[in-house]
PDB file of C-alpha atoms in Angstrom:
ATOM      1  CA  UNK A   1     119.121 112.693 134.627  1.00 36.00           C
ATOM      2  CA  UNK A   2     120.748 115.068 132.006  1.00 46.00           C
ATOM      3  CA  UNK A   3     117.910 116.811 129.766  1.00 52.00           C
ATOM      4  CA  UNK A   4     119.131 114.829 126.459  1.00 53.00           C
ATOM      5  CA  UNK A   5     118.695 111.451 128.751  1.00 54.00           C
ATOM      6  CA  UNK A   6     115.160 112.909 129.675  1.00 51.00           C
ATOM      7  CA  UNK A   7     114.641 113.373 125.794  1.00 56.00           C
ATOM      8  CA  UNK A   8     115.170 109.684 125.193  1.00 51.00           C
ATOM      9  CA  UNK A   9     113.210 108.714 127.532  1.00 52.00           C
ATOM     10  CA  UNK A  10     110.536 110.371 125.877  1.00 47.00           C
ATOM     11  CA  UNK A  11     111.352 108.775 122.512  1.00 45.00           C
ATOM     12  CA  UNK A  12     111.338 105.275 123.675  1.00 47.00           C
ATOM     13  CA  UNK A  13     107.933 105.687 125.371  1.00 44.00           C
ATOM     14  CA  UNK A  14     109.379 106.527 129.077  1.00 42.00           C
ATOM     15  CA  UNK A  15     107.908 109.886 129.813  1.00 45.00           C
ATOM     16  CA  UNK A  16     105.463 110.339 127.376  1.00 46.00           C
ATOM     17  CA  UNK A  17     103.115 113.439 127.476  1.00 50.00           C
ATOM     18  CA  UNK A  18      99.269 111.852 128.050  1.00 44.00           C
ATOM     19  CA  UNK A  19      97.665 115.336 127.484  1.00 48.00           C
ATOM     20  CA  UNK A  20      98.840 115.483 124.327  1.00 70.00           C
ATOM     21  CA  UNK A  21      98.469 113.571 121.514  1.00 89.00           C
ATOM     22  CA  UNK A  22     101.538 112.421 119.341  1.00 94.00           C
ATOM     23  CA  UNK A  23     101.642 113.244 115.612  1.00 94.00           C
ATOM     24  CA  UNK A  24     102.440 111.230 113.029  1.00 95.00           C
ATOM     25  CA  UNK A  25     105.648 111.969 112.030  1.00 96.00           C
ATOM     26  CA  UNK A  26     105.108 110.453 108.466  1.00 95.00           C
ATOM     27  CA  UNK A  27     103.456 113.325 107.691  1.00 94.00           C
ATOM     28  CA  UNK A  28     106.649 115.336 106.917  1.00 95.00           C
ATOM     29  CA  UNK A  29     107.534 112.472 104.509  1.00 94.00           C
ATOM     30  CA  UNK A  30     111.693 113.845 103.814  1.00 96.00           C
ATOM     31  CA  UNK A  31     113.738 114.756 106.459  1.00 97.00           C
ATOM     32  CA  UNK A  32     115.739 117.651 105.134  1.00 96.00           C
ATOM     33  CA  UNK A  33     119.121 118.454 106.833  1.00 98.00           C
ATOM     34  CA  UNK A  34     120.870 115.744 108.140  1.00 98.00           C
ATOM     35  CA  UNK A  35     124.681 114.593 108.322  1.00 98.00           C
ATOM     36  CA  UNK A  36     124.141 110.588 107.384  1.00 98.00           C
ATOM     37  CA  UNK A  37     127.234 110.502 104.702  1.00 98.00           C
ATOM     38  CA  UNK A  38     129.969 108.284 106.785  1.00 98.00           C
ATOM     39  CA  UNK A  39     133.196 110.021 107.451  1.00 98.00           C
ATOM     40  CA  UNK A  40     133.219 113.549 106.164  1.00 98.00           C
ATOM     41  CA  UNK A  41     132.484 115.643 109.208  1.00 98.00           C
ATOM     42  CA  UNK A  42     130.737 115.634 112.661  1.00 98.00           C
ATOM     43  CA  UNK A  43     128.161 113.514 111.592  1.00 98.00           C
ATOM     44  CA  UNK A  44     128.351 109.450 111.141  1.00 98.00           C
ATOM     45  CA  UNK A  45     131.539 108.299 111.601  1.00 98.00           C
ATOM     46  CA  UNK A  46     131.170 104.905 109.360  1.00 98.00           C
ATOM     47  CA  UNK A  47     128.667 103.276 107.744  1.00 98.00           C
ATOM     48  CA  UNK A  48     126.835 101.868 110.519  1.00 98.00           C
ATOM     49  CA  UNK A  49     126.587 104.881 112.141  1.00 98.00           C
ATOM     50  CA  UNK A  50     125.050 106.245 109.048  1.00 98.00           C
ATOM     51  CA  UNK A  51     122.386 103.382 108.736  1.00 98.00           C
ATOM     52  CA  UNK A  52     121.178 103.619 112.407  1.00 98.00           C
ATOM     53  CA  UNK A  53     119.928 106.649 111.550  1.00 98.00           C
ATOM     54  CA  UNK A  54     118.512 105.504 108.306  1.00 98.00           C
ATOM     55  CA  UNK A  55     116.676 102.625 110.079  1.00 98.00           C
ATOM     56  CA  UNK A  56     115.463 105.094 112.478  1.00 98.00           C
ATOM     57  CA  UNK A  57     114.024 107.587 109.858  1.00 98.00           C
ATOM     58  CA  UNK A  58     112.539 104.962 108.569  1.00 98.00           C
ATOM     59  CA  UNK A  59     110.846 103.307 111.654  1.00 98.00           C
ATOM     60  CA  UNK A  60     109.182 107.003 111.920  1.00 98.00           C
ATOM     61  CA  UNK A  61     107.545 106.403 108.641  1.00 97.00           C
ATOM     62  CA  UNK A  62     110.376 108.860 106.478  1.00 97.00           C
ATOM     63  CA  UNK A  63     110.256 108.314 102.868  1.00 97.00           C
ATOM     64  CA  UNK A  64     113.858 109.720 102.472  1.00 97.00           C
ATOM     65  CA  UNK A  65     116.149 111.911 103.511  1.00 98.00           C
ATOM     66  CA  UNK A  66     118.369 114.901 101.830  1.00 98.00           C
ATOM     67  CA  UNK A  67     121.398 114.580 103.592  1.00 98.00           C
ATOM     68  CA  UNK A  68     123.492 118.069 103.963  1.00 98.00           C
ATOM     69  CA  UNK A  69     127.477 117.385 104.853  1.00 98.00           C
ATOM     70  CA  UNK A  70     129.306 120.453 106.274  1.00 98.00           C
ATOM     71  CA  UNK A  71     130.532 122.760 104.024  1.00 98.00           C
ATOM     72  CA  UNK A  72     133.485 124.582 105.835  1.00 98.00           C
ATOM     73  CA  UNK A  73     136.934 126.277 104.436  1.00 94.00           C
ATOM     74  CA  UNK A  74     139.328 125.126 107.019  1.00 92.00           C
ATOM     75  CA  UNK A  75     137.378 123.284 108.935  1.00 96.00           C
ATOM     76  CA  UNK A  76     135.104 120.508 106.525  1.00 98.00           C
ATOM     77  CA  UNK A  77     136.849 121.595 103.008  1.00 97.00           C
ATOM     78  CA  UNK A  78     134.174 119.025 101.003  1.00 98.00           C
ATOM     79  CA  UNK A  79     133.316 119.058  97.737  1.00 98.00           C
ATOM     80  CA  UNK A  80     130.795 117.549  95.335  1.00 98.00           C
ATOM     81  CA  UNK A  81     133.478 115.491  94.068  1.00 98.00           C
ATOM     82  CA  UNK A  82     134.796 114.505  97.473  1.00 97.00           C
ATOM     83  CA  UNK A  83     131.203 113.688  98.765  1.00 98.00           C
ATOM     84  CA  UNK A  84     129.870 111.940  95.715  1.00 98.00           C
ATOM     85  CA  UNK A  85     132.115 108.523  96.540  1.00 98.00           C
ATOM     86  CA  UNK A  86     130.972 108.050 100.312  1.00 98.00           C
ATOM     87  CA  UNK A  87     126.917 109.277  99.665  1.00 98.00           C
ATOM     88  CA  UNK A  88     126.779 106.362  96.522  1.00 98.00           C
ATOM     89  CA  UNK A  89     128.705 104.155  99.528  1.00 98.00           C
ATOM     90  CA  UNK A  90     125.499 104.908 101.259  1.00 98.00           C
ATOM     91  CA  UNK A  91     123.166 105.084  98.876  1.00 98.00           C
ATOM     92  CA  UNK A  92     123.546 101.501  97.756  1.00 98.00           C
ATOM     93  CA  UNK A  93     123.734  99.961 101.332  1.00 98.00           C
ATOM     94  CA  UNK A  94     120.521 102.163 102.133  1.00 98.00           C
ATOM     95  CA  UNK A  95     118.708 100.665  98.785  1.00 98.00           C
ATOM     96  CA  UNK A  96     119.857  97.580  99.585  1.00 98.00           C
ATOM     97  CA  UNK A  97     117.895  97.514 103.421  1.00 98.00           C
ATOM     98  CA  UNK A  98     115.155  99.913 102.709  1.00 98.00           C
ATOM     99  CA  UNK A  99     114.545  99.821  98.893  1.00 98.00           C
ATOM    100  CA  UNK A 100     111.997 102.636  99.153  1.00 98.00           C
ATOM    101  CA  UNK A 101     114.014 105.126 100.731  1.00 98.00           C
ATOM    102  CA  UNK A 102     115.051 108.419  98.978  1.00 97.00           C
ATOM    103  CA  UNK A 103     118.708 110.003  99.346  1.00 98.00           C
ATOM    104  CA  UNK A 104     119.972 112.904  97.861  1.00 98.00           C
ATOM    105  CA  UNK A 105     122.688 114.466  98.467  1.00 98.00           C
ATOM    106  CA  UNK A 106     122.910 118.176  99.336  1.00 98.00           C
ATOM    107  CA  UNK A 107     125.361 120.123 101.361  1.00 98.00           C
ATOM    108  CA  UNK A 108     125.333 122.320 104.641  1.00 98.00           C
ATOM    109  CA  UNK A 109     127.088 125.764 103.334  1.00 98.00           C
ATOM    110  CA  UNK A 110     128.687 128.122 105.838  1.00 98.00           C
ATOM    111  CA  UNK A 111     128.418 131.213 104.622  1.00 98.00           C
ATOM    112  CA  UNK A 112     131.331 133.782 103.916  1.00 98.00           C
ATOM    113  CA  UNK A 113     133.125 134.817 101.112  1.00 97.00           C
ATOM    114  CA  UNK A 114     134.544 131.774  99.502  1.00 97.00           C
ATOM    115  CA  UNK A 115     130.234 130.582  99.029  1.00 98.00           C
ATOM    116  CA  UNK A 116     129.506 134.051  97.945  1.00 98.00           C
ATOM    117  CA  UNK A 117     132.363 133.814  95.204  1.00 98.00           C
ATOM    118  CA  UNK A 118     131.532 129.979  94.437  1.00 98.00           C
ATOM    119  CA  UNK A 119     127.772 131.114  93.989  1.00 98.00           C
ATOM    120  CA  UNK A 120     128.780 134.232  91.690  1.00 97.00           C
ATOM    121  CA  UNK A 121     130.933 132.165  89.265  1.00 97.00           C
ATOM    122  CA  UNK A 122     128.968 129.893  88.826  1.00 97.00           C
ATOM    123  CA  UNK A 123     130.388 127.079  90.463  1.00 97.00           C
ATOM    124  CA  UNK A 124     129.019 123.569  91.155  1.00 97.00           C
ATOM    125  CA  UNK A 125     126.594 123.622  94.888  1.00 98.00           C
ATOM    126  CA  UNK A 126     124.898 120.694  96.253  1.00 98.00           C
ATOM    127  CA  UNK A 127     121.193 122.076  95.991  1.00 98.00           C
ATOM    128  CA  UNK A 128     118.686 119.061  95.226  1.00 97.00           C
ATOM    129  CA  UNK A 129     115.416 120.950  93.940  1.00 95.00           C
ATOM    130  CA  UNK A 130     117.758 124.150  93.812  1.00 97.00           C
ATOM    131  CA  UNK A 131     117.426 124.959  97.370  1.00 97.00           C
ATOM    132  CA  UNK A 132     120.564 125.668  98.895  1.00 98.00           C
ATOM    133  CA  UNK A 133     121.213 124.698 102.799  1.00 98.00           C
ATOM    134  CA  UNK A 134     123.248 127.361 104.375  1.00 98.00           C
ATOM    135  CA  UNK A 135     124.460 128.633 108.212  1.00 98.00           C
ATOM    136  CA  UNK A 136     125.624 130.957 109.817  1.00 98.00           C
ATOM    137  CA  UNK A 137     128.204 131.273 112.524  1.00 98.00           C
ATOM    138  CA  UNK A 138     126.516 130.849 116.205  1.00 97.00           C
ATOM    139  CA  UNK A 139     128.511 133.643 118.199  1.00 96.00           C
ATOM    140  CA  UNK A 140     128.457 136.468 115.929  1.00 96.00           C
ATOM    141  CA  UNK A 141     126.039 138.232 113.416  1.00 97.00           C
ATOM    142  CA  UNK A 142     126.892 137.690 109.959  1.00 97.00           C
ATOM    143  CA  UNK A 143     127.992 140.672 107.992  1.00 97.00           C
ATOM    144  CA  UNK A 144     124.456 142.333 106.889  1.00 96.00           C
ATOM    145  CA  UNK A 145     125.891 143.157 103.918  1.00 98.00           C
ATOM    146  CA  UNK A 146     127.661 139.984 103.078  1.00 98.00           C
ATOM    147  CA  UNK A 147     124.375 137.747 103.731  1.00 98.00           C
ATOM    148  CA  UNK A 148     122.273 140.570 101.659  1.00 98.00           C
ATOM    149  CA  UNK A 149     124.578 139.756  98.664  1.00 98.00           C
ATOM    150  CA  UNK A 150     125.143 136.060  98.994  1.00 98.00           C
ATOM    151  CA  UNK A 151     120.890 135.880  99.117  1.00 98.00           C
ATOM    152  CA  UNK A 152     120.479 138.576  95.652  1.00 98.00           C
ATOM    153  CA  UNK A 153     123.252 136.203  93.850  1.00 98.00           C
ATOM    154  CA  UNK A 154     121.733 133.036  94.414  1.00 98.00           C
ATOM    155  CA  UNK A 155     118.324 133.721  94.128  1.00 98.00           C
ATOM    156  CA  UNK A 156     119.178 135.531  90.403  1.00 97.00           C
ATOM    157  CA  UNK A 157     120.777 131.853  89.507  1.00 97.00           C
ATOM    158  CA  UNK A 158     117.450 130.379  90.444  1.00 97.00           C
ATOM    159  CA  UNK A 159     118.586 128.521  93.841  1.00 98.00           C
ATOM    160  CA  UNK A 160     116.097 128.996  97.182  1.00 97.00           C
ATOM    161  CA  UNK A 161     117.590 129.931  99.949  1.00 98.00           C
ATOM    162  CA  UNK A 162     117.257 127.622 102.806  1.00 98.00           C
ATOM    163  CA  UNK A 163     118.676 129.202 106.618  1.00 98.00           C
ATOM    164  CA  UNK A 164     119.848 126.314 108.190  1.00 98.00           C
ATOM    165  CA  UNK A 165     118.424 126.103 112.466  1.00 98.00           C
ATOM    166  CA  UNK A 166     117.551 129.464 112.822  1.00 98.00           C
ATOM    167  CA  UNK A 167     116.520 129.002 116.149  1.00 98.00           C
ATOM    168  CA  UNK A 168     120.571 128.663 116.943  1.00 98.00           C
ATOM    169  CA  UNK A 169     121.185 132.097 116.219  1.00 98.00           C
ATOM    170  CA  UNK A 170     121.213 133.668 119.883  1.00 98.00           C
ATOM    171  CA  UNK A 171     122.163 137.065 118.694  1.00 98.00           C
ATOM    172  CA  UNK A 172     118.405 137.557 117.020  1.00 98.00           C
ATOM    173  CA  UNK A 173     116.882 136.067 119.508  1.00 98.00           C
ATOM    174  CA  UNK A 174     115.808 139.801 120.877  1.00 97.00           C
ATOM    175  CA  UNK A 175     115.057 140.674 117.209  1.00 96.00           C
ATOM    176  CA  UNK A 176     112.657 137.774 115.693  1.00 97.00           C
ATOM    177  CA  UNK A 177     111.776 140.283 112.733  1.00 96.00           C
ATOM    178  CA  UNK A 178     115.268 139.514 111.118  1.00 97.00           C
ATOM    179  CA  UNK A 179     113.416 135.845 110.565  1.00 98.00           C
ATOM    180  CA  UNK A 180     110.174 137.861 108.932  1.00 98.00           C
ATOM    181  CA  UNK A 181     112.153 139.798 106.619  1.00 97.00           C
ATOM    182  CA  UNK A 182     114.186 137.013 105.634  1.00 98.00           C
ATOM    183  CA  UNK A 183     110.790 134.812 105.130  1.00 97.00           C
ATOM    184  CA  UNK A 184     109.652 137.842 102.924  1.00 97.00           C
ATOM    185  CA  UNK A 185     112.910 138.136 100.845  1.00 97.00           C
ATOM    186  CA  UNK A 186     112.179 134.436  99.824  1.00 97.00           C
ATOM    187  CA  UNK A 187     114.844 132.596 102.150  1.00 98.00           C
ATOM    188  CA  UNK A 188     112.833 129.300 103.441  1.00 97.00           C
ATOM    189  CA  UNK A 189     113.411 129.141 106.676  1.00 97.00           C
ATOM    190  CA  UNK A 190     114.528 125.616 108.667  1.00 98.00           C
ATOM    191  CA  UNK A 191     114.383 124.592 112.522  1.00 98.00           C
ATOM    192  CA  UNK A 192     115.683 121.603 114.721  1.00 98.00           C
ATOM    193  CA  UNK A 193     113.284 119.094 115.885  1.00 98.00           C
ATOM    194  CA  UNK A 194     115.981 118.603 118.476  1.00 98.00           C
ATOM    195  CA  UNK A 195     115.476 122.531 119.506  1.00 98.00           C
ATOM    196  CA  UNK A 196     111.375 121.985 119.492  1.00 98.00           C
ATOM    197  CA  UNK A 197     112.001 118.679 121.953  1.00 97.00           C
ATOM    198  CA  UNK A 198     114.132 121.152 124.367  1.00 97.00           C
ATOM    199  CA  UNK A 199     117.462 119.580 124.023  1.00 97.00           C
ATOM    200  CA  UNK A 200     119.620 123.235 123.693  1.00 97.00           C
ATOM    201  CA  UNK A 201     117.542 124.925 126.767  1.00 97.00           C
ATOM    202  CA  UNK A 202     114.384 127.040 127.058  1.00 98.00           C
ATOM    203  CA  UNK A 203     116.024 130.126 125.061  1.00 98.00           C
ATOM    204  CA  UNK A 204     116.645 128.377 121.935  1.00 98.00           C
ATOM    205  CA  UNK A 205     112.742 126.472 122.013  1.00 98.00           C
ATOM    206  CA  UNK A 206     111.138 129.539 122.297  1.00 98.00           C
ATOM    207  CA  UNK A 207     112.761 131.027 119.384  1.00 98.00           C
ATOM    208  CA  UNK A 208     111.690 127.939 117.430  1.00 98.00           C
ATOM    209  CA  UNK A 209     108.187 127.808 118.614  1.00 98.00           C
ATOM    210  CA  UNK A 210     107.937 131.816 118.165  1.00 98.00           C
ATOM    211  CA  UNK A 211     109.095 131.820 114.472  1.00 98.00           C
ATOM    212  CA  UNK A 212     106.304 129.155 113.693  1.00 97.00           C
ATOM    213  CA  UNK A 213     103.818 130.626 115.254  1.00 97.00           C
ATOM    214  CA  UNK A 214     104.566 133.595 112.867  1.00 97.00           C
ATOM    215  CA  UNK A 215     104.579 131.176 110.234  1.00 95.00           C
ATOM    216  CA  UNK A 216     107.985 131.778 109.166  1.00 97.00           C
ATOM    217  CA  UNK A 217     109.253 128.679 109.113  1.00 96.00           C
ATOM    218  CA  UNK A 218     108.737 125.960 106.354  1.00 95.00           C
ATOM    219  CA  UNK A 219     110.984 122.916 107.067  1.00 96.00           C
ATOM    220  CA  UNK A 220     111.428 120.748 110.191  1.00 97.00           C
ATOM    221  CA  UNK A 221     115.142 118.771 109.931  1.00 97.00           C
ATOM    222  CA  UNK A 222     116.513 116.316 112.344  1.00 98.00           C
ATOM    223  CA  UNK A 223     120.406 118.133 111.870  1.00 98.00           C
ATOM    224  CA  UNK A 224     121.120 114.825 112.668  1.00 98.00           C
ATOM    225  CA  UNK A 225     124.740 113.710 113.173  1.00 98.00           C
ATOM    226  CA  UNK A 226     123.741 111.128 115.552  1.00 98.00           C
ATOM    227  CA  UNK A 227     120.641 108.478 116.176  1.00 98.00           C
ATOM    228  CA  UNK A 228     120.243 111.150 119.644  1.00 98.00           C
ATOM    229  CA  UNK A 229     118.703 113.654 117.416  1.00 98.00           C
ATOM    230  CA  UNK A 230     116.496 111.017 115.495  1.00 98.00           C
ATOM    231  CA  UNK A 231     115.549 109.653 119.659  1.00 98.00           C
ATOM    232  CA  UNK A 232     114.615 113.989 119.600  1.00 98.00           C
ATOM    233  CA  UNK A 233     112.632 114.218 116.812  1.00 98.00           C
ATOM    234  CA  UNK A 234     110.706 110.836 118.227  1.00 97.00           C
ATOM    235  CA  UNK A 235     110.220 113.064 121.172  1.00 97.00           C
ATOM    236  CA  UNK A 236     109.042 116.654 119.465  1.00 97.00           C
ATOM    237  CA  UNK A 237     106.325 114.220 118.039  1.00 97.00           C
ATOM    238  CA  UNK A 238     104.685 115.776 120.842  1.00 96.00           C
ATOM    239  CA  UNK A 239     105.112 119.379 120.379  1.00 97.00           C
ATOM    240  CA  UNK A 240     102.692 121.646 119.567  1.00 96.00           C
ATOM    241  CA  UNK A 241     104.272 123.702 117.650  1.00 96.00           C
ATOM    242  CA  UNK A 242     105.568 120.454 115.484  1.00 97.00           C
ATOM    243  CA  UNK A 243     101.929 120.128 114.820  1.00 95.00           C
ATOM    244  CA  UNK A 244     101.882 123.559 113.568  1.00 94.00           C
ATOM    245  CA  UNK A 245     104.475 123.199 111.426  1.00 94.00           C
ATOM    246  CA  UNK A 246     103.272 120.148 109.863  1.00 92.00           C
ATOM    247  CA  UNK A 247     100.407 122.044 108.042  1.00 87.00           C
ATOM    248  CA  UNK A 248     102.845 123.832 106.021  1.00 84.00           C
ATOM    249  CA  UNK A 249     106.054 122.067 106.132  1.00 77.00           C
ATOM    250  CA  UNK A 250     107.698 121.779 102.404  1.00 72.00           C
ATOM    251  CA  UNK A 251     108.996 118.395 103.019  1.00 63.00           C
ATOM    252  CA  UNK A 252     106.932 116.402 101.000  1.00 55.00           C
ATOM    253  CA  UNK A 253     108.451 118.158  97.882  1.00 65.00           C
ATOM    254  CA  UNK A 254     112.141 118.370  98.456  1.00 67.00           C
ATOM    255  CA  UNK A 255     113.206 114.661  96.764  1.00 62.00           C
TER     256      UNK A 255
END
């Protein structure tokens, strides 16, 4: 059995953990970072892709959900205006089924230049409560000087700073004190529930687990682009360090 079939098997009630007790995953109340808008990158494909994942949410007691497309030159070229159309597509179909339910829609940045010059000028950013979702590439470091600027120029426009998984950053992984002086520049800082349920290997859950035991980190998200990482977050239910995080997760606030 492959480790994400082990991980649903632990969300639908297979292998359950007896010596530990489950939390209630209401208590994070907005899921923030998520890829539910149909057809714009690696996340839903259609519509009903999109409202498994709603249903599911939902079923864990989620009030709503900011949902974060990829933002990507060359590879996911979106844009407020080219997101708006499918997110109201979703919008009404989710207030349709589950009239309660929150969406907003926000964006997944990657950063380089063309975000640091969109942020600079000005420019329109998906950023519900002004805080701004952004990555960085997995293989290699981001230029220091680069992801010092891109932080100064959007925190004097009056957008937070959100790192998107940090957890998935292998290269700090040996250097967890990037993460603290991050935290103390003002960047909030985001992990995977996926990563806290052990779906990308041992390396990549300790990172998570160490950063929140720190109390660096601020915001649990699904990153989910498919109803496997809402069957994950089922499963971190039973995490420690997701119990941790729920005394001081910011999720409550962000819709």
């Amino acid at each position: 059995m492959g480790l994400w079939s082990r991980i649903f098997g632990t969300a639908k009630g297979k292998e359950a953990e007896p010596d530990r007790e489950a939390i209630d995953l209401r208590v994070f109340a907005v899921d923030y970072h998520s890829h539910l808008v149909p057809g714009v990158d690696d996340g839903a494909a259609d519509l009903a892709a999109s409202m498994e994942m709603v249903d599911a949410l939902v079923s864990l007691g989620y009030r709503g959900a900011v949902t974060t497309p990829h933002v990507m030159a060359g590879m996911y070229p979106n844009t407020p205006e080219t997101l708006r159309p499918p997110f109201e597509m979703l919008q009404r179909a989710v207030a349709e089924r589950h009239p309660d339910f929150k969406l907003a829609l926000g964006a997944e940045y990657f950063l380089d230049a063309s975000l640091l010059d969109t942020v600079q000028k000005g420019g329109e950013l998906l950023a519900p409560g002004g805080r701004l979702l952004f990555e960085l590439a997995f293989a290699a470091p981001p230029d220091s000087g680069l992801l010092q600027e891109f932080l100064f120029e959007a925190q004097v426009k009056g957008l937070k700073p959100v790192m998107a998984h940090i957890e998935r950053y292998p290269y700090w992984h040996n250097n967890l004190n990037q993460f603290e002086e991050l935290h103390e520049q003002g960047v909030v800082l985001q992990v995977n529930a996926a990563s806290l349920a052990g779906a990308y290997g041992p390396e990549i859950q300790k990172a998570a687990e160490q950063c929140i035991d720190r109390g660096w980190v601020r915001i649990l998200g699904t990153d989910a682009h498919g109803i496997r990482h809402i069957d994950a977050l089922h499963a971190s239910r039973f995490r420690p360090a997701v119990h941790r995080l729920a005394e001081v997760a910011l999720n409550s606030s962000l819709l």
